[in-house]
Short mmCIF file of C-alpha atoms in Angstrom, two decimals:
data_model
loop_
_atom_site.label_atom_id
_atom_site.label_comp_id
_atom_site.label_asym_id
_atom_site.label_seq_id
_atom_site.Cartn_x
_atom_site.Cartn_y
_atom_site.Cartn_z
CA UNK A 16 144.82 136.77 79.45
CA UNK A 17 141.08 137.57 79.79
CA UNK A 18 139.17 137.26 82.81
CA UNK A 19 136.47 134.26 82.50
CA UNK A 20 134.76 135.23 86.11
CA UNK A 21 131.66 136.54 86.42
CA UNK A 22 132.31 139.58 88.51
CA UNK A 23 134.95 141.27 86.65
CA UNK A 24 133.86 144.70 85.75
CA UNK A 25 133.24 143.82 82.16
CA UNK A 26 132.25 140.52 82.14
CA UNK A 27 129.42 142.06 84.94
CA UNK A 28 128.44 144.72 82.06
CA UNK A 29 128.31 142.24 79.16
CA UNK A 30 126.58 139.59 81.61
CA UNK A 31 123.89 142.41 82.73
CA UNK A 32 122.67 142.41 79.37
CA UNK A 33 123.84 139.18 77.73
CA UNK A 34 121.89 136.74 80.51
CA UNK A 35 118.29 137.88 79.66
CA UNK A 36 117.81 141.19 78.31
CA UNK A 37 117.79 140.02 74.19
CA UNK A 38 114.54 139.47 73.90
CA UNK A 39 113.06 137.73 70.51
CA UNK A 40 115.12 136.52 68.09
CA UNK A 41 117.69 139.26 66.36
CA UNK A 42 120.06 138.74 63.94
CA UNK A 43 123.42 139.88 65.55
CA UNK A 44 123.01 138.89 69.17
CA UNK A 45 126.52 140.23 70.06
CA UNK A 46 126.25 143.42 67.92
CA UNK A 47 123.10 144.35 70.29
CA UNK A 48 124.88 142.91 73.57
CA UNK A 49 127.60 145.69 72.67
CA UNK A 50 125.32 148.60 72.51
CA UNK A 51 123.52 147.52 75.47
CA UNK A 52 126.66 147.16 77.47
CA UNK A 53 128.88 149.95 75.89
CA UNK A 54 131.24 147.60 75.68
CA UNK A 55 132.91 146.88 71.95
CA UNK A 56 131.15 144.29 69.77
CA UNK A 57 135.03 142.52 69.64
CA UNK A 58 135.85 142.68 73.45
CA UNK A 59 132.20 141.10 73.83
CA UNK A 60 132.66 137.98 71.75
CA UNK A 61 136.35 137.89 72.98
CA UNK A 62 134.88 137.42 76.68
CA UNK A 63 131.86 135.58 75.98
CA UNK A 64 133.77 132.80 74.23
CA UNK A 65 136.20 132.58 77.07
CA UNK A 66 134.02 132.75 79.74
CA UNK A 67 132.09 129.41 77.67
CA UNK A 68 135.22 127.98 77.27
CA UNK A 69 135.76 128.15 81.20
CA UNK A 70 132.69 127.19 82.08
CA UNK A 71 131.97 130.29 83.70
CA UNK A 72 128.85 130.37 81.08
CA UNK A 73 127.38 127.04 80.77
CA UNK A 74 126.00 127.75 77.17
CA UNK A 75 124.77 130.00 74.92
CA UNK A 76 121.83 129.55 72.89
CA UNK A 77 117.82 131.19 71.67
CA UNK A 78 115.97 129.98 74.38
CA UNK A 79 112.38 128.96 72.71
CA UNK A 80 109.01 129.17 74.37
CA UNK A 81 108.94 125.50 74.27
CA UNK A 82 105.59 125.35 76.05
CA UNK A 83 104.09 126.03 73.13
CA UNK A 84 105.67 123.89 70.90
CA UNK A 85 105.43 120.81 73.44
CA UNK A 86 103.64 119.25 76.51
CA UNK A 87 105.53 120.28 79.70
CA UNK A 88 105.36 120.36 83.36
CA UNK A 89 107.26 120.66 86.73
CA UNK A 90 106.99 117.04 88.02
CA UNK A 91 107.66 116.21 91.55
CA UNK A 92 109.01 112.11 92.61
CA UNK A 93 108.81 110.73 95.54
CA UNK A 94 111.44 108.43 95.36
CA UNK A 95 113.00 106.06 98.42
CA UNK A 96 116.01 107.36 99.64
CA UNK A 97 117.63 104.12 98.32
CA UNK A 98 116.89 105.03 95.31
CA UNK A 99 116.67 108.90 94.50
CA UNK A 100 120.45 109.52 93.21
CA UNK A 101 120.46 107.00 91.05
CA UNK A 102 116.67 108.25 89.58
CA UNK A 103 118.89 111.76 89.62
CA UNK A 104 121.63 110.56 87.56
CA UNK A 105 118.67 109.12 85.18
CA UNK A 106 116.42 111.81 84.98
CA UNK A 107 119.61 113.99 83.73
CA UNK A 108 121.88 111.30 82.06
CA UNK A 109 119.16 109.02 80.06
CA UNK A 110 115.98 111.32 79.66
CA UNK A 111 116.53 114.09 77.18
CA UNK A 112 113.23 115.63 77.69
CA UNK A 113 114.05 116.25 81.21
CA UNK A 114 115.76 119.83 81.97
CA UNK A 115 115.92 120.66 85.01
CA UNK A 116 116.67 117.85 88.09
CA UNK A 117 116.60 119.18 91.26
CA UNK A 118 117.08 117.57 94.87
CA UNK A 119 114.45 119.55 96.81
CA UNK A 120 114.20 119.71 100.55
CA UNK A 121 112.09 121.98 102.94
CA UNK A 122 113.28 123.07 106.60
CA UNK A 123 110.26 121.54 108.58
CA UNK A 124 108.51 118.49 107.58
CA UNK A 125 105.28 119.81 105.66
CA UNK A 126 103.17 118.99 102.76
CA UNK A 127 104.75 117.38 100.08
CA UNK A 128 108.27 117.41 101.85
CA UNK A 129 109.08 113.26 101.05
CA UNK A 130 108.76 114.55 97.16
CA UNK A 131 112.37 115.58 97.29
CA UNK A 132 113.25 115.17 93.25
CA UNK A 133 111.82 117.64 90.72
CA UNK A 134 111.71 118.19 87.48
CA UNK A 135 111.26 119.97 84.07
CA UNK A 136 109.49 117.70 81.71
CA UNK A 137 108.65 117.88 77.97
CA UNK A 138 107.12 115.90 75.66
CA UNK A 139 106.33 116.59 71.92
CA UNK A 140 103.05 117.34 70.55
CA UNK A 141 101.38 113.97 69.54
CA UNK A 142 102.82 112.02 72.83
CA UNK A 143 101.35 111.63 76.10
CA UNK A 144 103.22 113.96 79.16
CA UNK A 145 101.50 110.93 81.61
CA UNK A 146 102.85 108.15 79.77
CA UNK A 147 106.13 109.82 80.01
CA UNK A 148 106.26 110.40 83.35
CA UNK A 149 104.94 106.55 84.12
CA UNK A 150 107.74 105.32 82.07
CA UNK A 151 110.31 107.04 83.71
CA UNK A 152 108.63 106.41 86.90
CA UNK A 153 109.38 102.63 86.17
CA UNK A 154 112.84 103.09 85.02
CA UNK A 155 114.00 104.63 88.17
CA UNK A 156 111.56 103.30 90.83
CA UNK A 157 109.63 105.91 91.61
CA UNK A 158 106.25 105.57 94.26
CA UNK A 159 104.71 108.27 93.12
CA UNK A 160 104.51 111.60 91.46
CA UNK A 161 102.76 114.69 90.63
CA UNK A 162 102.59 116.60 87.26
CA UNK A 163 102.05 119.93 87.18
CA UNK A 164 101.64 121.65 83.94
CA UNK A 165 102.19 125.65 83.68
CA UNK A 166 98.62 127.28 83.01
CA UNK A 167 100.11 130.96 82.95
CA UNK A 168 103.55 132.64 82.82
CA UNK A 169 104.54 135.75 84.33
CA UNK A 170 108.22 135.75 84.75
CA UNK A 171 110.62 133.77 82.95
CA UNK A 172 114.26 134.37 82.79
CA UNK A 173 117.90 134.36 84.74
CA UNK A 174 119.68 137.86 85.26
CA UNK A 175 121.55 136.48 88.01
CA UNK A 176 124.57 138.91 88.05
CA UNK A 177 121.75 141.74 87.44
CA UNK A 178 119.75 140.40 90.56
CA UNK A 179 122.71 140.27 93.57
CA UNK A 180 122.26 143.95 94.42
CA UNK A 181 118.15 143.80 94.16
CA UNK A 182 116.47 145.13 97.62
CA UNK A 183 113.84 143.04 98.68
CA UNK A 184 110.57 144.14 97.71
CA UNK A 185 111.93 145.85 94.55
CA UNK A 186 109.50 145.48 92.09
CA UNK A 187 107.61 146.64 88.84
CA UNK A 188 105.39 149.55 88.70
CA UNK A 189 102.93 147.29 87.55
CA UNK A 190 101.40 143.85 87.87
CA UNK A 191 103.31 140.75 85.75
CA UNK A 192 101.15 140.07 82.95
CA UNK A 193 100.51 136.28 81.76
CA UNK A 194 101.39 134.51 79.26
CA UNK A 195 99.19 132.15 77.89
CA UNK A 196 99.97 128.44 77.71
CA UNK A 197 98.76 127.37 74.12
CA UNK A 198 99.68 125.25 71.26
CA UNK A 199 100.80 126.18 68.53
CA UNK A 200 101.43 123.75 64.94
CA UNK A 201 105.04 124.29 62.54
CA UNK A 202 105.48 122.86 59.34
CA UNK A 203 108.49 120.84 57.98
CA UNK A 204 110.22 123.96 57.14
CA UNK A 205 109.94 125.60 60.33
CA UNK A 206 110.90 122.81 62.55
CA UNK A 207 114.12 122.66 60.19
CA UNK A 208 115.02 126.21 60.96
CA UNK A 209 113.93 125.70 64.90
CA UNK A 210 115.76 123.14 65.43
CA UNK A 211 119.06 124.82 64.02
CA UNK A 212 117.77 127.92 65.60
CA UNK A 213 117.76 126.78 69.19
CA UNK A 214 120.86 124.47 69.39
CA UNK A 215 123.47 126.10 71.80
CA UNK A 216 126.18 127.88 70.07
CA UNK A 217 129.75 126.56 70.46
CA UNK A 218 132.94 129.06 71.12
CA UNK A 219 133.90 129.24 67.62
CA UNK A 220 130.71 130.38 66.76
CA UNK A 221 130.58 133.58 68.58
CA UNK A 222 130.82 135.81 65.95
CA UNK A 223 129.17 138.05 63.57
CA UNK A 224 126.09 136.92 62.04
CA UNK A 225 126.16 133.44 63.88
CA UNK A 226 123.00 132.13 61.95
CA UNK A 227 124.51 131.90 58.68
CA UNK A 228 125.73 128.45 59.26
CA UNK A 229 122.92 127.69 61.26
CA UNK A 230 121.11 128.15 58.33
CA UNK A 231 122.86 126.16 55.90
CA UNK A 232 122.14 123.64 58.13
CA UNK A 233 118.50 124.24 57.46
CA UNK A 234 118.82 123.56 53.91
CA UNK A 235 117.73 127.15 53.71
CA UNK A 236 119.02 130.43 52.41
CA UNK A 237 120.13 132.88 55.38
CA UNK A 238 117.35 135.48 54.41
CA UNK A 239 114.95 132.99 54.22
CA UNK A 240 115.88 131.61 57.96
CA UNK A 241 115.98 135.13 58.83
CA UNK A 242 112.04 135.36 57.31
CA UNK A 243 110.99 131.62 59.50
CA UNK A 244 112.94 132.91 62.55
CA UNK A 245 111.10 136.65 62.65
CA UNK A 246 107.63 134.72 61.61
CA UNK A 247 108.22 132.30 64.54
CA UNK A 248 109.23 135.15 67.02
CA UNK A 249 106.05 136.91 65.98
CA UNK A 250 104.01 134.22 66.86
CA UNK A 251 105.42 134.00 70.22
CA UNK A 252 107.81 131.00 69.82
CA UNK A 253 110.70 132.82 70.07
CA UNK A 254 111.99 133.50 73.93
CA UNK A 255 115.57 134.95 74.61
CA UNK A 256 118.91 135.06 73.52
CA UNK A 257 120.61 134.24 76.21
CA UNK A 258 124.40 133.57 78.12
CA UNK A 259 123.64 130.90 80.95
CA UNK A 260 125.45 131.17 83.59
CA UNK A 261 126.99 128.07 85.49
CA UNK A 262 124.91 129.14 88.80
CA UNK A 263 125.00 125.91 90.95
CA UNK A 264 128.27 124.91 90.70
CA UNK A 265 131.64 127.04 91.55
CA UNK A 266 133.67 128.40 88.41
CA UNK A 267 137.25 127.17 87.65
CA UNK A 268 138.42 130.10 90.18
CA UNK A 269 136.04 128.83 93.24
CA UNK A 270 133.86 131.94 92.48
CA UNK A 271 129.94 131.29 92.83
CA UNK A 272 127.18 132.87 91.23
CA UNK A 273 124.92 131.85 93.48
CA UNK A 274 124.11 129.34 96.24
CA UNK A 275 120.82 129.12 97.11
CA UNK A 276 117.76 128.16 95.32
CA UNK A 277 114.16 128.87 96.19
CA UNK A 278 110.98 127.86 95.23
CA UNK A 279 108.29 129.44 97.09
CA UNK A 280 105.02 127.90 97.48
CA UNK A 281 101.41 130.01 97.79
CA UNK A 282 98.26 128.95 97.73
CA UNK A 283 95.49 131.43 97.00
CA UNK A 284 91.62 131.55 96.39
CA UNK A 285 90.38 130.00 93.10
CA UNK A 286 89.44 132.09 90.65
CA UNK A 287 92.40 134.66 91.87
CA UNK A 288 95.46 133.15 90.41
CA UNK A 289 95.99 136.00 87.60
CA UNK A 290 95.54 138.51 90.02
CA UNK A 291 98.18 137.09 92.60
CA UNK A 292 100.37 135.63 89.93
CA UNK A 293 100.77 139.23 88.95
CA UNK A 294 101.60 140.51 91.86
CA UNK A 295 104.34 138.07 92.95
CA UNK A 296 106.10 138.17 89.76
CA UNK A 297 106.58 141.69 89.69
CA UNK A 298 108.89 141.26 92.27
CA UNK A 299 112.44 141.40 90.53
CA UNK A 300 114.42 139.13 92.28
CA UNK A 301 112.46 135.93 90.94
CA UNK A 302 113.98 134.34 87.83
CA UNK A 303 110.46 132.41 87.42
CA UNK A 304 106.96 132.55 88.34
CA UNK A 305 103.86 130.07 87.39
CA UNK A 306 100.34 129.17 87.84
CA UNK A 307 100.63 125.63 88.58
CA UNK A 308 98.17 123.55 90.60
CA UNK A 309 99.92 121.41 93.17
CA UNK A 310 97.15 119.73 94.32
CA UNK A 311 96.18 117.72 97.72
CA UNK A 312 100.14 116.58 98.12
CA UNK A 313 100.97 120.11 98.44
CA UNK A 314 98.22 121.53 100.10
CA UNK A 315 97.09 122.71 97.11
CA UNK A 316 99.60 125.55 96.22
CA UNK A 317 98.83 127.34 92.93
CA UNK A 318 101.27 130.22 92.56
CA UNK A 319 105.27 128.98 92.32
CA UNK A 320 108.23 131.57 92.32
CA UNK A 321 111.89 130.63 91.60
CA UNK A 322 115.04 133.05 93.11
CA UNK A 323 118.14 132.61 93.59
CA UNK A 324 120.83 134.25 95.81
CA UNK A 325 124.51 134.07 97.92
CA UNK A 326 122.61 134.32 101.34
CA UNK A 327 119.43 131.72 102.78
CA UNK A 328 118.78 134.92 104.98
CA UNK A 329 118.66 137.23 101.94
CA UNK A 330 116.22 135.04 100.13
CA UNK A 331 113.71 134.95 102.70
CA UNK A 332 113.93 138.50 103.34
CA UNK A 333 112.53 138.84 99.87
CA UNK A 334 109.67 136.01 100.39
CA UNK A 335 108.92 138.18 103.03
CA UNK A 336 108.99 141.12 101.17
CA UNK A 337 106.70 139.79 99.09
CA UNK A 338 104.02 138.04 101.79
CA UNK A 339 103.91 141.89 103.03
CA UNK A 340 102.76 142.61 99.48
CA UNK A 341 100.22 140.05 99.19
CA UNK A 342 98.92 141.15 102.73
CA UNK A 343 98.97 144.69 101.58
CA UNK A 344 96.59 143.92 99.09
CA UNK A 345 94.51 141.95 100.74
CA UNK A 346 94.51 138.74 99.38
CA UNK A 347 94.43 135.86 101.47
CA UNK A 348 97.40 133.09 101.48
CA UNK A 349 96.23 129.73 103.20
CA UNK A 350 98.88 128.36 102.83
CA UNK A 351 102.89 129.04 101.99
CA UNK A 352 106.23 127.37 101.95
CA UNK A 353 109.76 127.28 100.51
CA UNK A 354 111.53 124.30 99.16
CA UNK A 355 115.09 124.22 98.88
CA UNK A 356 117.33 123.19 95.92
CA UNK A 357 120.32 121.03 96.44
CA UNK A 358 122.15 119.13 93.88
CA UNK A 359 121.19 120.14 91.00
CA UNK A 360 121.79 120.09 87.06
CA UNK A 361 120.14 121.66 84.22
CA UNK A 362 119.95 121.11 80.42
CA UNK A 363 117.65 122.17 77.76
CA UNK A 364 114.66 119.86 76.86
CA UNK A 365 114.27 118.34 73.56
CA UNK A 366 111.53 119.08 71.82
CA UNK A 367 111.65 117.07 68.40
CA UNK A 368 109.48 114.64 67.38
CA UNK A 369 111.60 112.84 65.66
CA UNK A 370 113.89 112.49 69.00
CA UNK A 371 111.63 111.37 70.92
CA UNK A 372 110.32 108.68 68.76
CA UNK A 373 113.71 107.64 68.79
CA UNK A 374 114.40 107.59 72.60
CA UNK A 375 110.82 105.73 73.24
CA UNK A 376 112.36 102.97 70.70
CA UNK A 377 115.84 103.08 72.63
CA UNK A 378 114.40 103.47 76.13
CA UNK A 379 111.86 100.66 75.20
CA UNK A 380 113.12 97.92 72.98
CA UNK A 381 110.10 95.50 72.86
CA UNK A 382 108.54 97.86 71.49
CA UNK A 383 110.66 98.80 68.45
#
């Protein structure tokens, strides 16, 4: 019987690779898992289907660099305590352009600290990322909240097997660069293959060339998805193919990947957010980094980080790690903190149109 846990030997090589180290779209995922892992194409769709199966991986699917194809931001709810797990259970059960829901708390009271639900929002081009949020701030009773759109990127993935052993202060030999924030317009054609492109691939479906399929369901022939997919990936659309692990909660076996989940706060000069978002997310224990304006209700914070670890201590041994760095080159923090996740779940946004025209009618009946 094969093992579905994270931290057997191979699993750890296949997962090393498989979490976040495909970047762009390719045409046999598994083939180039294998020779990045040394481990046989065979025994690496063998365990990756079983460790799905288990739940040990969550899902596996292209990740897309969805905020270019639609209007997104982390949003932050203050919501009475009354109230907040049922907005939860909405946020992840009835909204499917909310991903990630996260109860967020920090360890003193501080700025922003009675904003203790986040989330990922998305809404498609042509719809209003406001209107969203004051819809879904009726639905669930929300007082207020605060929207904070990415305006740069510099580190984006998971790697969370990868990341346990990292030292703090580890880091690149040079500054993150960013990556821009823009929009960017697709045709019938290539929303058809996007769509079929991105959709998380079942067990039975890792195998050799997975797309073909995927591409029927298109209406397309498979060289001619293979031409939109590599036309899309050129233009920067494209993001991973990835293995998600199931991070939060414990596998079938009680093993966890992880425990802990920080997002660190900064808040740096004006005019110097490049420069510093660089710098933090060179670090490589963080799984995400941003340029994201917080505003007043969090003191203004404009640099957000994202890691994730087994041990509270560990984790702020690395925000230290990387406040020494900042310090080091001289550039003035007035202002950090760390807020903590607790209960938590995650699912991809949707990004469609055509979905969301759909929900609004659902979600809003007088207005069908």
């Amino acid at each position: 019987m094969l093992s579905v846990e994270h931290n057997d030997p191979i699993n750890e090589r296949i997962l090393a690779i498989s979490e976040d180290k495909i970047e762009g779209f390719v045409r046999e995922p598994f083939k180039d898992i294998a020779q990045r892992s040394g481990v046989d194409v065979d025994v690496v769709m063998a365990r990756i289907a079983a460790m799905l199966r288990a739940g040990t991986i969550r899902r596996v699917r292209q990740t897309l660099l969805a905020t270019n194809l639609a209007d997104g931001a982390l949003v932050a709810w203050r919501v009475g305590e009354d109230k907040i797990d049922a907005a939860f259970d909405f946020m992840f059960q009835r909204d499917p352009f909310s991903g990630h829901v996260v109860l967020r708390s920090t360890d003193t009271l501080t700025a922003g600290s009675d904003y203790k639900l986040w989330t990922t929002v998305k809404v498609p081009r042509g719809f209003s990322l406001d209107e969203h949020c004051r819809l879904l701030a009726g639905k669930v009773g929300a007082e207020r909240f605060r929207i904070m759109p990415a305006k740069g990127i510099f580190t984006l993935g998971v790697g969370h097997v990868r990341r346990r052993t990292i030292e703090p202060g580890s880091r690149a030999d040079a500054p993150a660069k960013m990556i821009e924030v823009r929009a960017v317009e697709l045709s019938e054609r290539e929303w058809a293959v996007l769509l079929a492109l991105k959709r998380e691939l079942a067990p039975e479906e890792i195998r050799p060339t997975p797309w073909a399929e995927r591409a029927k369901e298109a209406g397309v022939s498979l060289e001619e998805f293979y031409s939109v997919a590599d036309a899309l990936n050129a233009r920067k659309i494209i993001g991973r193919f990835s293995t998600f692990l199931e991070h939060v909660k414990p596998s079938a076996g009680g093993v966890r990947v992880t425990r802990f989940n920080a997002l660190f706060h900064w808040a740096v000069p004006p005019g110097r957010e490049i420069e510093v978002g660089g710098e933090v997310g060179r670090h490589h224990i963080l799984t995400h980094c941003y340029w994201r304006e917080g505003g007043p209700e969090f003191r203004n914070v404009n640099i957000m980080a994202v890691a994730h670890g087994t041990d509270k201590a560990r984790l702020l041994e690395h925000k230290t790690a990387i406040d020494a760095h900042l310090a080091a080159k001289n550039i003035p923090i007035s202002y950090t903190n760390v807020f903590w996740g607790g209960r938590s779940e995650i699912k991809p946004s949707e990004i469609s149109p055509m979905v969301y025209r759909n929900w609004l009618r659902e979600i809003t009946p007088q207005a069908a």
